[in-house]
Amino acid sequence: GQQLNQSPQSMFIQEGEDVSMNCTSSSIFNTWLWYKQDPGEGPVLLIALYKAGELTSNGRLTAQFGITRKDSFLNISASIPSDVGIYFCAGPLGDKVIFGPGTSLSVIP
Amino acid sequence: EPEVTQTPSHQVTQMGQEVILRCVPISNHLYFYWYRQILGQKVEFLVSFYNNEISEKSEIFDDQFSVERPDGSNFTLKIRSTKLEDSAMYFCASSGGRLNTEAFFGQGTRLTVV
């Protein structure tokens, strides 16, 4: 079935560094969503993208909707310890939202 | 800020028992969902619910599962005859429009089957 792929699977970075992660699909999506999940909690929506080529920021986070509509990128600038968590990309497919496997981010103070 | 609320936060049940997980979606939302996340794995879709009926369900959502919106605010997931492998975090979510974008999630119920 349809699936989303994310890379890298995990990242270990120093506090203050910039982070980049991406999400790809074999199918076209009309919307890309990026969520963050802290341990033991539900996913929290960070950014929603609706248009191919769109670049949207939310504080230190920037996400882009790929021109091909088959990928999206999330960048985090000047990482801080509270950025630790799992970042999921997601997209609507029929009457559901499907999720990628996630990128686990660890920030070393 | 409106939020999705789930109860209980933790549920321990014996294998073979039935459990009901409860959710109060955001009040003006139209689509409701249940997702499951086994420890360390990705968030998996179970079912979506619109206009008082199931609009889509995954292969996971077999006859063991059912959903209900018994009144204007609650949305429940019933799991009959629980199995060990049903142990997971169960998340409820809701979204506002037909395009199913921007789903907002509850904090989850951690179900442990022993």
PDB file of C-alpha atoms in Angstrom:
ATOM      1  CA  GLY A   1       0.000   0.000   0.000  1.00  0.00           C
ATOM      2  CA  GLN A   2       0.882   3.640   0.087  1.00  0.00           C
ATOM      3  CA  GLN A   3       3.673   4.548   2.437  1.00  0.00           C
ATOM      4  CA  LEU A   4       5.926   7.375   3.435  1.00  0.00           C
ATOM      5  CA  ASN A   5       9.652   7.012   3.973  1.00  0.00           C
ATOM      6  CA  GLN A   6      11.723   9.224   6.228  1.00  0.00           C
ATOM      7  CA  SER A   7      15.436   9.768   6.503  1.00  0.00           C
ATOM      8  CA  PRO A   8      17.508   9.687   8.461  1.00  0.00           C
ATOM      9  CA  GLN A   9      16.017   7.165  10.865  1.00  0.00           C
ATOM     10  CA  SER A  10      17.825   8.809  13.775  1.00  0.00           C
ATOM     11  CA  MET A  11      20.136  11.750  14.402  1.00  0.00           C
ATOM     12  CA  PHE A  12      22.469  12.741  17.201  1.00  0.00           C
ATOM     13  CA  ILE A  13      23.508  16.382  17.072  1.00  0.00           C
ATOM     14  CA  GLN A  14      25.147  18.992  19.242  1.00  0.00           C
ATOM     15  CA  GLU A  15      23.051  21.756  20.714  1.00  0.00           C
ATOM     16  CA  GLY A  16      23.123  24.755  18.408  1.00  0.00           C
ATOM     17  CA  GLU A  17      23.501  22.770  15.212  1.00  0.00           C
ATOM     18  CA  ASP A  18      21.023  22.898  12.361  1.00  0.00           C
ATOM     19  CA  VAL A  19      19.042  19.773  11.470  1.00  0.00           C
ATOM     20  CA  SER A  20      17.590  18.613   8.209  1.00  0.00           C
ATOM     21  CA  MET A  21      15.318  15.632   7.595  1.00  0.00           C
ATOM     22  CA  ASN A  22      13.160  14.545   4.721  1.00  0.00           C
ATOM     23  CA  CYS A  23      10.147  12.527   3.763  1.00  0.00           C
ATOM     24  CA  THR A  24       9.431  10.848   0.452  1.00  0.00           C
ATOM     25  CA  SER A  25       6.564   9.002  -1.134  1.00  0.00           C
ATOM     26  CA  SER A  26       6.034   7.029  -4.307  1.00  0.00           C
ATOM     27  CA  SER A  27       2.703   8.818  -4.698  1.00  0.00           C
ATOM     28  CA  ILE A  28       1.709  12.446  -4.995  1.00  0.00           C
ATOM     29  CA  PHE A  29       0.362  14.175  -1.911  1.00  0.00           C
ATOM     30  CA  ASN A  30      -1.629  17.399  -1.926  1.00  0.00           C
ATOM     31  CA  THR A  31      -0.832  18.189   1.683  1.00  0.00           C
ATOM     32  CA  TRP A  32       2.207  17.495   3.829  1.00  0.00           C
ATOM     33  CA  LEU A  33       2.081  17.589   7.602  1.00  0.00           C
ATOM     34  CA  TRP A  34       4.957  17.513  10.054  1.00  0.00           C
ATOM     35  CA  TYR A  35       4.379  16.328  13.623  1.00  0.00           C
ATOM     36  CA  LYS A  36       6.602  16.034  16.672  1.00  0.00           C
ATOM     37  CA  GLN A  37       6.077  13.376  19.317  1.00  0.00           C
ATOM     38  CA  ASP A  38       7.569  13.636  22.791  1.00  0.00           C
ATOM     39  CA  PRO A  39       7.952  10.384  24.746  1.00  0.00           C
ATOM     40  CA  GLY A  40       4.629   9.103  26.073  1.00  0.00           C
ATOM     41  CA  GLU A  41       2.611  11.833  24.392  1.00  0.00           C
ATOM     42  CA  GLY A  42       0.549  12.288  21.283  1.00  0.00           C
ATOM     43  CA  PRO A  43       1.892  13.758  18.034  1.00  0.00           C
ATOM     44  CA  VAL A  44       1.716  17.544  17.904  1.00  0.00           C
ATOM     45  CA  LEU A  45       1.257  19.283  14.585  1.00  0.00           C
ATOM     46  CA  LEU A  46       4.191  21.566  13.758  1.00  0.00           C
ATOM     47  CA  ILE A  47       3.661  22.675  10.177  1.00  0.00           C
ATOM     48  CA  ALA A  48       1.133  22.049   7.401  1.00  0.00           C
ATOM     49  CA  LEU A  49       1.988  22.550   3.726  1.00  0.00           C
ATOM     50  CA  TYR A  50      -0.634  22.826   1.003  1.00  0.00           C
ATOM     51  CA  LYS A  51       1.071  23.878  -2.200  1.00  0.00           C
ATOM     52  CA  ALA A  52       3.947  22.458  -4.248  1.00  0.00           C
ATOM     53  CA  GLY A  53       7.053  24.547  -3.708  1.00  0.00           C
ATOM     54  CA  GLU A  54       5.638  26.161  -0.580  1.00  0.00           C
ATOM     55  CA  LEU A  55       8.127  27.083   2.127  1.00  0.00           C
ATOM     56  CA  THR A  56       6.638  27.635   5.580  1.00  0.00           C
ATOM     57  CA  SER A  57       8.273  28.579   8.864  1.00  0.00           C
ATOM     58  CA  ASN A  58       7.224  28.158  12.461  1.00  0.00           C
ATOM     59  CA  GLY A  59       9.858  29.724  14.691  1.00  0.00           C
ATOM     60  CA  ARG A  60      13.110  27.827  14.192  1.00  0.00           C
ATOM     61  CA  LEU A  61      11.352  25.251  12.027  1.00  0.00           C
ATOM     62  CA  THR A  62      11.095  25.514   8.264  1.00  0.00           C
ATOM     63  CA  ALA A  63       9.385  23.000   6.011  1.00  0.00           C
ATOM     64  CA  GLN A  64       9.124  22.781   2.260  1.00  0.00           C
ATOM     65  CA  PHE A  65       6.625  21.064   0.000  1.00  0.00           C
ATOM     66  CA  GLY A  66       8.639  19.474  -2.808  1.00  0.00           C
ATOM     67  CA  ILE A  67       7.993  20.552  -6.390  1.00  0.00           C
ATOM     68  CA  THR A  68       7.281  16.965  -7.448  1.00  0.00           C
ATOM     69  CA  ARG A  69       4.712  16.700  -4.618  1.00  0.00           C
ATOM     70  CA  LYS A  70       6.378  13.452  -3.632  1.00  0.00           C
ATOM     71  CA  ASP A  71       8.632  14.823  -0.940  1.00  0.00           C
ATOM     72  CA  SER A  72       8.955  17.309   1.859  1.00  0.00           C
ATOM     73  CA  PHE A  73      11.784  18.604   4.012  1.00  0.00           C
ATOM     74  CA  LEU A  74      11.924  19.835   7.587  1.00  0.00           C
ATOM     75  CA  ASN A  75      14.774  21.953   8.874  1.00  0.00           C
ATOM     76  CA  ILE A  76      15.400  22.978  12.471  1.00  0.00           C
ATOM     77  CA  SER A  77      17.866  25.789  13.058  1.00  0.00           C
ATOM     78  CA  ALA A  78      19.983  26.288  16.182  1.00  0.00           C
ATOM     79  CA  SER A  79      18.743  23.142  17.913  1.00  0.00           C
ATOM     80  CA  ILE A  80      18.032  23.160  21.652  1.00  0.00           C
ATOM     81  CA  PRO A  81      17.564  20.268  24.095  1.00  0.00           C
ATOM     82  CA  SER A  82      13.767  20.456  23.958  1.00  0.00           C
ATOM     83  CA  ASP A  83      13.880  19.644  20.232  1.00  0.00           C
ATOM     84  CA  VAL A  84      14.481  16.028  21.266  1.00  0.00           C
ATOM     85  CA  GLY A  85      11.731  13.719  20.061  1.00  0.00           C
ATOM     86  CA  ILE A  86      10.443  11.856  17.051  1.00  0.00           C
ATOM     87  CA  TYR A  87       9.479  13.846  13.977  1.00  0.00           C
ATOM     88  CA  PHE A  88       6.837  12.332  11.729  1.00  0.00           C
ATOM     89  CA  CYS A  89       5.778  13.413   8.295  1.00  0.00           C
ATOM     90  CA  ALA A  90       2.191  12.670   7.375  1.00  0.00           C
ATOM     91  CA  GLY A  91      -0.248  13.169   4.574  1.00  0.00           C
ATOM     92  CA  PRO A  92      -3.939  12.693   3.882  1.00  0.00           C
ATOM     93  CA  LEU A  93      -4.843   9.655   1.817  1.00  0.00           C
ATOM     94  CA  GLY A  94      -8.526   9.074   1.262  1.00  0.00           C
ATOM     95  CA  ASP A  95     -10.303   9.356   4.583  1.00  0.00           C
ATOM     96  CA  LYS A  96      -7.217   8.961   6.703  1.00  0.00           C
ATOM     97  CA  VAL A  97      -3.883  10.550   7.474  1.00  0.00           C
ATOM     98  CA  ILE A  98      -0.904   8.224   7.069  1.00  0.00           C
ATOM     99  CA  PHE A  99       2.400   8.610   8.864  1.00  0.00           C
ATOM    100  CA  GLY A 100       6.016   7.988   8.011  1.00  0.00           C
ATOM    101  CA  PRO A 101       8.178   5.862  10.339  1.00  0.00           C
ATOM    102  CA  GLY A 102       9.685   8.939  11.973  1.00  0.00           C
ATOM    103  CA  THR A 103      13.100  10.498  12.507  1.00  0.00           C
ATOM    104  CA  SER A 104      14.342  10.296  16.074  1.00  0.00           C
ATOM    105  CA  LEU A 105      16.294  13.385  17.104  1.00  0.00           C
ATOM    106  CA  SER A 106      18.685  13.505  20.042  1.00  0.00           C
ATOM    107  CA  VAL A 107      20.352  16.778  21.035  1.00  0.00           C
ATOM    108  CA  ILE A 108      23.555  16.664  23.037  1.00  0.00           C
ATOM    109  CA  PRO A 109      23.899  19.692  25.320  1.00  0.00           C
TER     110      PRO A 109
ATOM    111  CA  GLU B   1      -6.941  26.366  22.940  1.00  0.00           C
ATOM    112  CA  PRO B   2      -9.267  23.500  21.953  1.00  0.00           C
ATOM    113  CA  GLU B   3      -7.800  20.049  22.393  1.00  0.00           C
ATOM    114  CA  VAL B   4      -8.618  16.389  22.027  1.00  0.00           C
ATOM    115  CA  THR B   5      -8.901  14.643  25.383  1.00  0.00           C
ATOM    116  CA  GLN B   6      -8.627  10.928  26.039  1.00  0.00           C
ATOM    117  CA  THR B   7      -9.466   8.772  29.023  1.00  0.00           C
ATOM    118  CA  PRO B   8      -8.089   6.827  30.704  1.00  0.00           C
ATOM    119  CA  SER B   9      -4.417   7.696  30.293  1.00  0.00           C
ATOM    120  CA  HIS B  10      -3.453   4.143  31.271  1.00  0.00           C
ATOM    121  CA  GLN B  11      -5.452   0.940  31.148  1.00  0.00           C
ATOM    122  CA  VAL B  12      -4.315  -2.490  32.254  1.00  0.00           C
ATOM    123  CA  THR B  13      -6.551  -5.378  31.343  1.00  0.00           C
ATOM    124  CA  GLN B  14      -6.472  -9.125  31.403  1.00  0.00           C
ATOM    125  CA  MET B  15      -6.250 -11.007  28.138  1.00  0.00           C
ATOM    126  CA  GLY B  16      -9.711 -11.817  26.860  1.00  0.00           C
ATOM    127  CA  GLN B  17     -11.375  -8.862  28.526  1.00  0.00           C
ATOM    128  CA  GLU B  18     -13.112  -6.026  26.718  1.00  0.00           C
ATOM    129  CA  VAL B  19     -11.910  -2.429  26.985  1.00  0.00           C
ATOM    130  CA  ILE B  20     -13.445   0.866  25.967  1.00  0.00           C
ATOM    131  CA  LEU B  21     -11.195   3.815  25.239  1.00  0.00           C
ATOM    132  CA  ARG B  22     -12.817   7.205  25.342  1.00  0.00           C
ATOM    133  CA  CYS B  23     -12.153  10.420  23.465  1.00  0.00           C
ATOM    134  CA  VAL B  24     -13.643  13.881  23.324  1.00  0.00           C
ATOM    135  CA  PRO B  25     -12.699  15.402  19.951  1.00  0.00           C
ATOM    136  CA  ILE B  26     -12.475  19.115  19.285  1.00  0.00           C
ATOM    137  CA  SER B  27     -16.048  20.331  19.306  1.00  0.00           C
ATOM    138  CA  ASN B  28     -16.477  21.721  15.807  1.00  0.00           C
ATOM    139  CA  HIS B  29     -14.497  19.002  14.042  1.00  0.00           C
ATOM    140  CA  LEU B  30     -16.181  16.627  11.639  1.00  0.00           C
ATOM    141  CA  TYR B  31     -13.727  13.745  11.202  1.00  0.00           C
ATOM    142  CA  PHE B  32     -12.606  11.487  14.020  1.00  0.00           C
ATOM    143  CA  TYR B  33      -9.856   8.911  14.005  1.00  0.00           C
ATOM    144  CA  TRP B  34      -8.242   6.209  16.059  1.00  0.00           C
ATOM    145  CA  TYR B  35      -4.571   5.377  15.633  1.00  0.00           C
ATOM    146  CA  ARG B  36      -2.344   2.839  17.327  1.00  0.00           C
ATOM    147  CA  GLN B  37       1.346   3.002  18.143  1.00  0.00           C
ATOM    148  CA  ILE B  38       3.142  -0.087  19.340  1.00  0.00           C
ATOM    149  CA  LEU B  39       6.149   0.819  21.487  1.00  0.00           C
ATOM    150  CA  GLY B  40       8.987   2.125  19.343  1.00  0.00           C
ATOM    151  CA  GLN B  41       7.050   1.919  16.103  1.00  0.00           C
ATOM    152  CA  LYS B  42       5.242   4.351  13.882  1.00  0.00           C
ATOM    153  CA  VAL B  43       1.726   5.662  14.252  1.00  0.00           C
ATOM    154  CA  GLU B  44      -0.704   3.302  12.469  1.00  0.00           C
ATOM    155  CA  PHE B  45      -4.136   4.229  11.212  1.00  0.00           C
ATOM    156  CA  LEU B  46      -7.039   2.174  12.534  1.00  0.00           C
ATOM    157  CA  VAL B  47     -10.261   3.893  11.534  1.00  0.00           C
ATOM    158  CA  SER B  48     -11.838   7.164  10.471  1.00  0.00           C
ATOM    159  CA  PHE B  49     -15.388   8.184  11.311  1.00  0.00           C
ATOM    160  CA  TYR B  50     -17.559  10.805   9.623  1.00  0.00           C
ATOM    161  CA  ASN B  51     -21.235  11.593   9.697  1.00  0.00           C
ATOM    162  CA  ASN B  52     -21.879   8.884  12.277  1.00  0.00           C
ATOM    163  CA  GLU B  53     -20.347   6.061  10.318  1.00  0.00           C
ATOM    164  CA  ILE B  54     -16.991   4.530   9.539  1.00  0.00           C
ATOM    165  CA  SER B  55     -15.534   6.156   6.436  1.00  0.00           C
ATOM    166  CA  GLU B  56     -12.368   4.109   6.200  1.00  0.00           C
ATOM    167  CA  LYS B  57     -10.643   1.385   8.187  1.00  0.00           C
ATOM    168  CA  SER B  58      -7.335  -0.438   8.020  1.00  0.00           C
ATOM    169  CA  GLU B  59      -6.622  -4.163   7.968  1.00  0.00           C
ATOM    170  CA  ILE B  60      -5.844  -3.930  11.664  1.00  0.00           C
ATOM    171  CA  PHE B  61      -9.414  -2.836  12.402  1.00  0.00           C
ATOM    172  CA  ASP B  62     -11.086  -6.239  12.272  1.00  0.00           C
ATOM    173  CA  ASP B  63     -14.197  -7.560  14.006  1.00  0.00           C
ATOM    174  CA  GLN B  64     -12.447  -7.287  17.347  1.00  0.00           C
ATOM    175  CA  PHE B  65     -12.741  -3.499  17.135  1.00  0.00           C
ATOM    176  CA  SER B  66     -15.689  -1.159  16.998  1.00  0.00           C
ATOM    177  CA  VAL B  67     -16.218   2.588  17.276  1.00  0.00           C
ATOM    178  CA  GLU B  68     -19.154   4.597  18.413  1.00  0.00           C
ATOM    179  CA  ARG B  69     -20.196   8.184  18.885  1.00  0.00           C
ATOM    180  CA  PRO B  70     -22.824   7.680  21.555  1.00  0.00           C
ATOM    181  CA  ASP B  71     -23.606  11.364  22.009  1.00  0.00           C
ATOM    182  CA  GLY B  72     -22.586  14.712  20.615  1.00  0.00           C
ATOM    183  CA  SER B  73     -19.204  14.818  22.272  1.00  0.00           C
ATOM    184  CA  ASN B  74     -17.717  11.377  22.933  1.00  0.00           C
ATOM    185  CA  PHE B  75     -16.030   9.029  20.479  1.00  0.00           C
ATOM    186  CA  THR B  76     -15.160   5.553  21.739  1.00  0.00           C
ATOM    187  CA  LEU B  77     -13.046   2.621  20.627  1.00  0.00           C
ATOM    188  CA  LYS B  78     -14.098  -0.786  21.930  1.00  0.00           C
ATOM    189  CA  ILE B  79     -11.685  -3.700  21.798  1.00  0.00           C
ATOM    190  CA  ARG B  80     -13.284  -7.064  22.460  1.00  0.00           C
ATOM    191  CA  SER B  81     -11.450 -10.116  23.743  1.00  0.00           C
ATOM    192  CA  THR B  82      -8.116  -8.345  24.080  1.00  0.00           C
ATOM    193  CA  LYS B  83      -4.883 -10.085  23.123  1.00  0.00           C
ATOM    194  CA  LEU B  84      -1.343  -9.492  24.309  1.00  0.00           C
ATOM    195  CA  GLU B  85      -0.452  -7.921  20.985  1.00  0.00           C
ATOM    196  CA  ASP B  86      -3.138  -5.267  21.467  1.00  0.00           C
ATOM    197  CA  SER B  87      -0.822  -3.612  23.989  1.00  0.00           C
ATOM    198  CA  ALA B  88       0.008  -0.200  22.542  1.00  0.00           C
ATOM    199  CA  MET B  89      -0.665   3.505  22.764  1.00  0.00           C
ATOM    200  CA  TYR B  90      -4.023   4.360  21.244  1.00  0.00           C
ATOM    201  CA  PHE B  91      -4.456   7.883  19.961  1.00  0.00           C
ATOM    202  CA  CYS B  92      -7.661   9.633  19.088  1.00  0.00           C
ATOM    203  CA  ALA B  93      -7.552  12.507  16.614  1.00  0.00           C
ATOM    204  CA  SER B  94      -9.969  14.863  14.960  1.00  0.00           C
ATOM    205  CA  SER B  95      -9.898  17.174  11.978  1.00  0.00           C
ATOM    206  CA  GLY B  96     -12.154  19.929  10.813  1.00  0.00           C
ATOM    207  CA  GLY B  97     -12.750  19.482   7.133  1.00  0.00           C
ATOM    208  CA  ARG B  98     -13.427  17.114   4.276  1.00  0.00           C
ATOM    209  CA  LEU B  99      -9.817  17.301   3.141  1.00  0.00           C
ATOM    210  CA  ASN B 100      -8.768  15.634   6.382  1.00  0.00           C
ATOM    211  CA  THR B 101      -5.878  17.957   6.869  1.00  0.00           C
ATOM    212  CA  GLU B 102      -4.418  19.080  10.152  1.00  0.00           C
ATOM    213  CA  ALA B 103      -5.466  16.217  12.353  1.00  0.00           C
ATOM    214  CA  PHE B 104      -5.065  17.049  16.052  1.00  0.00           C
ATOM    215  CA  PHE B 105      -4.205  14.286  18.459  1.00  0.00           C
ATOM    216  CA  GLY B 106      -5.029  13.497  22.053  1.00  0.00           C
ATOM    217  CA  GLN B 107      -2.429  12.483  24.612  1.00  0.00           C
ATOM    218  CA  GLY B 108      -3.205   8.820  24.109  1.00  0.00           C
ATOM    219  CA  THR B 109      -4.264   5.862  26.210  1.00  0.00           C
ATOM    220  CA  ARG B 110      -1.581   3.335  27.059  1.00  0.00           C
ATOM    221  CA  LEU B 111      -3.206  -0.080  26.951  1.00  0.00           C
ATOM    222  CA  THR B 112      -1.404  -2.975  28.560  1.00  0.00           C
ATOM    223  CA  VAL B 113      -2.848  -6.460  28.158  1.00  0.00           C
ATOM    224  CA  VAL B 114      -1.532  -8.992  30.660  1.00  0.00           C
TER     225      VAL B 114
END
